[in-house]
């Protein structure tokens, strides 16, 4: 089957674009870590308050 | 995009860039790893009556060590605990209290249960899971107070270690879920049905917000769904809305609306329907569905009398719940 120059250029660009997008997605999927193993942080990011007597009282929060 | 992580815990499926956290604010990408930054750091620990959750058909009159960390995967415009649910960990105070210490504290204060409440325990999932396992070993039971916005696999895993799921069904339309908690309805319905299949004790709460979900058609639709999918014996709590946070433009729910909702639910066949966040006589007591005898009389969070014998009404009718 003969292909004219215009169709060839069109197909060439379509092919290379598809390859590029596929490559990016493949590379990204390798980095997209799923959350099956979630770690913990030993140090709190905010302020730590001491545990005191207020524990034995009813909370002001709803629920 | 390298080193981004995707959190599979809730239906938001946040893709989190390094140094950033998900919508819940507490699950963070640190050096390409998903880290729960509030594990072992509750912002609130209190001893509450179990009635405050509210759980009316589970060890009435018992004490529950109730805890929360900051963060939430929902952003309800009417959140009553927004100071902690919508807070960043770096801006908040917390106790250093890992699971072992939490269970020890529950035992020290003679609490029969630990409630994971105030904010949504879904976002401190790993902390709940480890604490619940340890609590069971000490014969302390676990109560989840949640909106049920969680994916099915982690939900199933968590349900194996809990005894009660007190789940918010905030509305019965997707439109309401998109507008108020900024979420979607179907995952919550799925979570409710998964919880039912798991066999844990379930109580449902619905907060009635004037003009948004308090129409009789909405109430009837919600109740019909519960009767069909969860069963008529599921305790249902209608709760009163108060203007707060980003929803100060609406009035508190009128008492008549709450009474009407209870009436509709009972017309549809529900056996245990309660009214919360308001002083109400009938609406906070438990009656036998067979003989209408007063079984548990409550005032606020206090149990005034309990006439159940081995989980049964004196007439012999078995009352759904966990009573000892």
mmCIF file of C-alpha atoms in Angstrom, chain B residues 101-300:
data_model
loop_
_atom_site.group_PDB
_atom_site.id
_atom_site.type_symbol
_atom_site.label_atom_id
_atom_site.label_comp_id
_atom_site.label_asym_id
_atom_site.label_seq_id
_atom_site.Cartn_x
_atom_site.Cartn_y
_atom_site.Cartn_z
ATOM 1 C CA UNK B 101 -0.283 3.748 76.659
ATOM 2 C CA UNK B 102 -3.784 4.406 75.365
ATOM 3 C CA UNK B 103 -4.974 0.911 76.273
ATOM 4 C CA UNK B 104 -3.273 1.233 79.659
ATOM 5 C CA UNK B 105 -5.112 4.528 80.218
ATOM 6 C CA UNK B 106 -8.455 2.920 79.332
ATOM 7 C CA UNK B 107 -7.799 0.139 81.845
ATOM 8 C CA UNK B 108 -6.688 2.649 84.496
ATOM 9 C CA UNK B 109 -9.955 4.584 84.207
ATOM 10 C CA UNK B 110 -11.988 1.337 84.103
ATOM 11 C CA UNK B 111 -13.371 2.038 80.635
ATOM 12 C CA UNK B 112 -15.094 -0.886 78.960
ATOM 13 C CA UNK B 113 -14.499 0.560 75.513
ATOM 14 C CA UNK B 114 -12.172 2.817 73.559
ATOM 15 C CA UNK B 115 -14.000 5.144 71.176
ATOM 16 C CA UNK B 116 -12.220 6.521 68.131
ATOM 17 C CA UNK B 117 -14.260 9.647 67.689
ATOM 18 C CA UNK B 118 -14.489 13.483 67.496
ATOM 19 C CA UNK B 119 -12.654 13.594 64.134
ATOM 20 C CA UNK B 120 -12.893 10.717 61.670
ATOM 21 C CA UNK B 121 -10.847 7.668 62.730
ATOM 22 C CA UNK B 122 -10.422 6.762 59.058
ATOM 23 C CA UNK B 123 -7.565 9.262 58.823
ATOM 24 C CA UNK B 124 -5.642 7.778 61.750
ATOM 25 C CA UNK B 125 -6.397 4.283 60.515
ATOM 26 C CA UNK B 126 -3.096 2.580 61.469
ATOM 27 C CA UNK B 127 -3.246 4.049 64.984
ATOM 28 C CA UNK B 128 -6.806 2.724 65.421
ATOM 29 C CA UNK B 129 -5.898 -0.686 64.066
ATOM 30 C CA UNK B 130 -2.929 -1.216 66.389
ATOM 31 C CA UNK B 131 -4.767 0.169 69.424
ATOM 32 C CA UNK B 132 -7.876 -1.934 68.746
ATOM 33 C CA UNK B 133 -5.816 -5.134 68.545
ATOM 34 C CA UNK B 134 -4.125 -4.391 71.875
ATOM 35 C CA UNK B 135 -7.420 -3.357 73.486
ATOM 36 C CA UNK B 136 -9.050 -6.661 72.551
ATOM 37 C CA UNK B 137 -6.223 -8.513 74.270
ATOM 38 C CA UNK B 138 -7.151 -6.625 77.458
ATOM 39 C CA UNK B 139 -10.888 -7.354 76.907
ATOM 40 C CA UNK B 140 -11.573 -3.709 76.131
ATOM 41 C CA UNK B 141 -13.948 -3.263 73.216
ATOM 42 C CA UNK B 142 -13.625 -0.802 70.331
ATOM 43 C CA UNK B 143 -16.118 1.767 69.078
ATOM 44 C CA UNK B 144 -15.673 3.559 65.760
ATOM 45 C CA UNK B 145 -17.506 6.848 65.345
ATOM 46 C CA UNK B 146 -17.141 7.525 61.664
ATOM 47 C CA UNK B 147 -18.700 8.979 58.543
ATOM 48 C CA UNK B 148 -17.812 5.764 56.735
ATOM 49 C CA UNK B 149 -15.945 7.493 53.905
ATOM 50 C CA UNK B 150 -13.425 4.724 53.382
ATOM 51 C CA UNK B 151 -12.555 2.202 50.691
ATOM 52 C CA UNK B 152 -13.815 -1.339 51.115
ATOM 53 C CA UNK B 153 -10.511 -3.305 51.544
ATOM 54 C CA UNK B 154 -9.135 -1.225 54.464
ATOM 55 C CA UNK B 155 -12.650 -0.997 55.929
ATOM 56 C CA UNK B 156 -13.044 -4.785 55.968
ATOM 57 C CA UNK B 157 -9.644 -5.151 57.625
ATOM 58 C CA UNK B 158 -10.529 -2.622 60.321
ATOM 59 C CA UNK B 159 -13.976 -4.081 61.024
ATOM 60 C CA UNK B 160 -12.366 -7.354 62.129
ATOM 61 C CA UNK B 161 -11.015 -5.546 65.173
ATOM 62 C CA UNK B 162 -13.928 -3.346 66.201
ATOM 63 C CA UNK B 163 -17.152 -4.085 68.049
ATOM 64 C CA UNK B 164 -19.325 -1.099 67.175
ATOM 65 C CA UNK B 165 -19.561 1.106 64.110
ATOM 66 C CA UNK B 166 -21.509 4.288 64.804
ATOM 67 C CA UNK B 167 -21.843 5.609 61.293
ATOM 68 C CA UNK B 168 -23.075 8.993 60.059
ATOM 69 C CA UNK B 169 -25.458 8.815 57.158
ATOM 70 C CA UNK B 170 -25.431 12.538 56.558
ATOM 71 C CA UNK B 171 -28.015 12.578 53.808
ATOM 72 C CA UNK B 172 -29.481 10.357 51.135
ATOM 73 C CA UNK B 173 -28.627 12.322 48.000
ATOM 74 C CA UNK B 174 -25.319 12.712 46.233
ATOM 75 C CA UNK B 175 -26.116 16.401 45.831
ATOM 76 C CA UNK B 176 -26.173 16.846 49.612
ATOM 77 C CA UNK B 177 -22.906 14.917 50.036
ATOM 78 C CA UNK B 178 -21.182 17.046 47.392
ATOM 79 C CA UNK B 179 -22.470 20.285 48.882
ATOM 80 C CA UNK B 180 -22.021 19.826 52.647
ATOM 81 C CA UNK B 181 -19.281 17.285 53.473
ATOM 82 C CA UNK B 182 -17.652 17.719 50.027
ATOM 83 C CA UNK B 183 -17.812 13.981 49.379
ATOM 84 C CA UNK B 184 -19.992 11.407 47.611
ATOM 85 C CA UNK B 185 -22.831 9.230 48.864
ATOM 86 C CA UNK B 186 -22.178 5.781 47.383
ATOM 87 C CA UNK B 187 -18.975 4.949 49.323
ATOM 88 C CA UNK B 188 -20.858 5.640 52.576
ATOM 89 C CA UNK B 189 -23.722 3.328 51.575
ATOM 90 C CA UNK B 190 -21.142 0.692 50.632
ATOM 91 C CA UNK B 191 -19.399 1.096 53.993
ATOM 92 C CA UNK B 192 -22.710 0.657 55.815
ATOM 93 C CA UNK B 193 -23.502 -2.557 53.971
ATOM 94 C CA UNK B 194 -19.974 -3.891 54.444
ATOM 95 C CA UNK B 195 -20.268 -3.180 58.174
ATOM 96 C CA UNK B 196 -23.562 -5.041 58.285
ATOM 97 C CA UNK B 197 -22.051 -8.060 56.537
ATOM 98 C CA UNK B 198 -19.164 -8.062 59.017
ATOM 99 C CA UNK B 199 -21.534 -8.545 61.942
ATOM 100 C CA UNK B 200 -20.414 -5.571 64.088
ATOM 101 C CA UNK B 201 -23.071 -3.695 66.039
ATOM 102 C CA UNK B 202 -24.186 -0.663 64.010
ATOM 103 C CA UNK B 203 -25.951 2.534 65.027
ATOM 104 C CA UNK B 204 -26.734 5.226 62.475
ATOM 105 C CA UNK B 205 -26.965 8.964 63.006
ATOM 106 C CA UNK B 206 -28.490 11.565 60.716
ATOM 107 C CA UNK B 207 -28.080 15.262 61.433
ATOM 108 C CA UNK B 208 -31.103 17.163 60.161
ATOM 109 C CA UNK B 209 -30.081 20.503 58.662
ATOM 110 C CA UNK B 210 -32.927 22.912 57.894
ATOM 111 C CA UNK B 211 -33.614 23.276 54.147
ATOM 112 C CA UNK B 212 -30.765 20.928 53.154
ATOM 113 C CA UNK B 213 -31.816 17.409 54.200
ATOM 114 C CA UNK B 214 -34.868 17.833 56.416
ATOM 115 C CA UNK B 215 -37.605 17.473 53.776
ATOM 116 C CA UNK B 216 -40.097 14.688 54.466
ATOM 117 C CA UNK B 217 -39.270 13.042 51.132
ATOM 118 C CA UNK B 218 -35.567 12.954 51.976
ATOM 119 C CA UNK B 219 -36.223 11.615 55.467
ATOM 120 C CA UNK B 220 -38.553 8.911 54.143
ATOM 121 C CA UNK B 221 -36.070 7.928 51.416
ATOM 122 C CA UNK B 222 -33.250 7.668 53.982
ATOM 123 C CA UNK B 223 -35.339 5.581 56.358
ATOM 124 C CA UNK B 224 -36.547 3.270 53.578
ATOM 125 C CA UNK B 225 -32.927 2.662 52.553
ATOM 126 C CA UNK B 226 -32.004 1.781 56.134
ATOM 127 C CA UNK B 227 -34.981 -0.548 56.594
ATOM 128 C CA UNK B 228 -34.257 -2.310 53.316
ATOM 129 C CA UNK B 229 -30.485 -2.610 53.619
ATOM 130 C CA UNK B 230 -29.625 -2.482 57.316
ATOM 131 C CA UNK B 231 -32.795 -3.770 58.942
ATOM 132 C CA UNK B 232 -35.588 -2.217 60.990
ATOM 133 C CA UNK B 233 -33.836 -3.072 64.266
ATOM 134 C CA UNK B 234 -30.848 -0.803 63.551
ATOM 135 C CA UNK B 235 -30.854 2.026 66.102
ATOM 136 C CA UNK B 236 -31.295 5.354 64.298
ATOM 137 C CA UNK B 237 -30.515 8.736 65.843
ATOM 138 C CA UNK B 238 -31.852 11.977 64.387
ATOM 139 C CA UNK B 239 -29.684 14.799 65.653
ATOM 140 C CA UNK B 240 -30.329 18.506 65.959
ATOM 141 C CA UNK B 241 -28.256 20.933 63.906
ATOM 142 C CA UNK B 242 -26.843 24.131 65.404
ATOM 143 C CA UNK B 243 -25.381 26.954 63.311
ATOM 144 C CA UNK B 244 -21.602 26.671 63.487
ATOM 145 C CA UNK B 245 -18.350 26.927 61.504
ATOM 146 C CA UNK B 246 -19.195 27.764 57.870
ATOM 147 C CA UNK B 247 -22.922 27.233 58.255
ATOM 148 C CA UNK B 248 -24.049 30.005 60.540
ATOM 149 C CA UNK B 249 -26.704 31.194 58.122
ATOM 150 C CA UNK B 250 -29.208 28.476 59.008
ATOM 151 C CA UNK B 251 -31.328 28.220 62.179
ATOM 152 C CA UNK B 252 -31.189 25.280 64.589
ATOM 153 C CA UNK B 253 -33.395 22.335 63.598
ATOM 154 C CA UNK B 254 -36.898 22.892 65.012
ATOM 155 C CA UNK B 255 -38.020 20.291 67.539
ATOM 156 C CA UNK B 256 -41.089 19.618 65.374
ATOM 157 C CA UNK B 257 -38.842 18.505 62.493
ATOM 158 C CA UNK B 258 -37.034 16.031 64.739
ATOM 159 C CA UNK B 259 -40.321 14.693 66.073
ATOM 160 C CA UNK B 260 -41.649 14.383 62.527
ATOM 161 C CA UNK B 261 -38.527 12.519 61.385
ATOM 162 C CA UNK B 262 -38.919 10.077 64.292
ATOM 163 C CA UNK B 263 -42.598 9.615 63.428
ATOM 164 C CA UNK B 264 -41.782 8.920 59.763
ATOM 165 C CA UNK B 265 -39.089 6.397 60.718
ATOM 166 C CA UNK B 266 -41.483 4.556 63.001
ATOM 167 C CA UNK B 267 -44.199 4.594 60.336
ATOM 168 C CA UNK B 268 -41.701 2.940 58.004
ATOM 169 C CA UNK B 269 -41.187 0.185 60.554
ATOM 170 C CA UNK B 270 -38.016 1.212 62.389
ATOM 171 C CA UNK B 271 -38.033 -0.053 65.955
ATOM 172 C CA UNK B 272 -35.474 2.100 67.736
ATOM 173 C CA UNK B 273 -35.513 5.761 66.733
ATOM 174 C CA UNK B 274 -33.936 8.459 68.885
ATOM 175 C CA UNK B 275 -33.606 12.228 68.919
ATOM 176 C CA UNK B 276 -30.298 13.791 69.933
ATOM 177 C CA UNK B 277 -28.689 17.158 70.695
ATOM 178 C CA UNK B 278 -31.911 18.274 72.356
ATOM 179 C CA UNK B 279 -33.852 17.641 75.548
ATOM 180 C CA UNK B 280 -36.545 15.176 74.588
ATOM 181 C CA UNK B 281 -38.458 12.679 76.667
ATOM 182 C CA UNK B 282 -39.690 9.902 74.413
ATOM 183 C CA UNK B 283 -36.949 10.469 71.863
ATOM 184 C CA UNK B 284 -34.131 9.446 74.146
ATOM 185 C CA UNK B 285 -35.691 6.374 75.751
ATOM 186 C CA UNK B 286 -35.738 2.789 74.510
ATOM 187 C CA UNK B 287 -39.150 1.134 74.293
ATOM 188 C CA UNK B 288 -40.015 -2.478 73.552
ATOM 189 C CA UNK B 289 -41.242 -2.706 69.939
ATOM 190 C CA UNK B 290 -43.622 -5.500 70.961
ATOM 191 C CA UNK B 291 -45.328 -4.273 74.163
ATOM 192 C CA UNK B 292 -44.161 -0.580 74.186
ATOM 193 C CA UNK B 293 -42.866 -0.903 77.749
ATOM 194 C CA UNK B 294 -40.185 1.615 78.760
ATOM 195 C CA UNK B 295 -36.945 -0.367 78.812
ATOM 196 C CA UNK B 296 -34.153 2.185 79.160
ATOM 197 C CA UNK B 297 -34.877 5.666 80.478
ATOM 198 C CA UNK B 298 -32.260 8.298 79.717
ATOM 199 C CA UNK B 299 -31.718 11.914 80.582
ATOM 200 C CA UNK B 300 -29.006 13.499 78.477
#
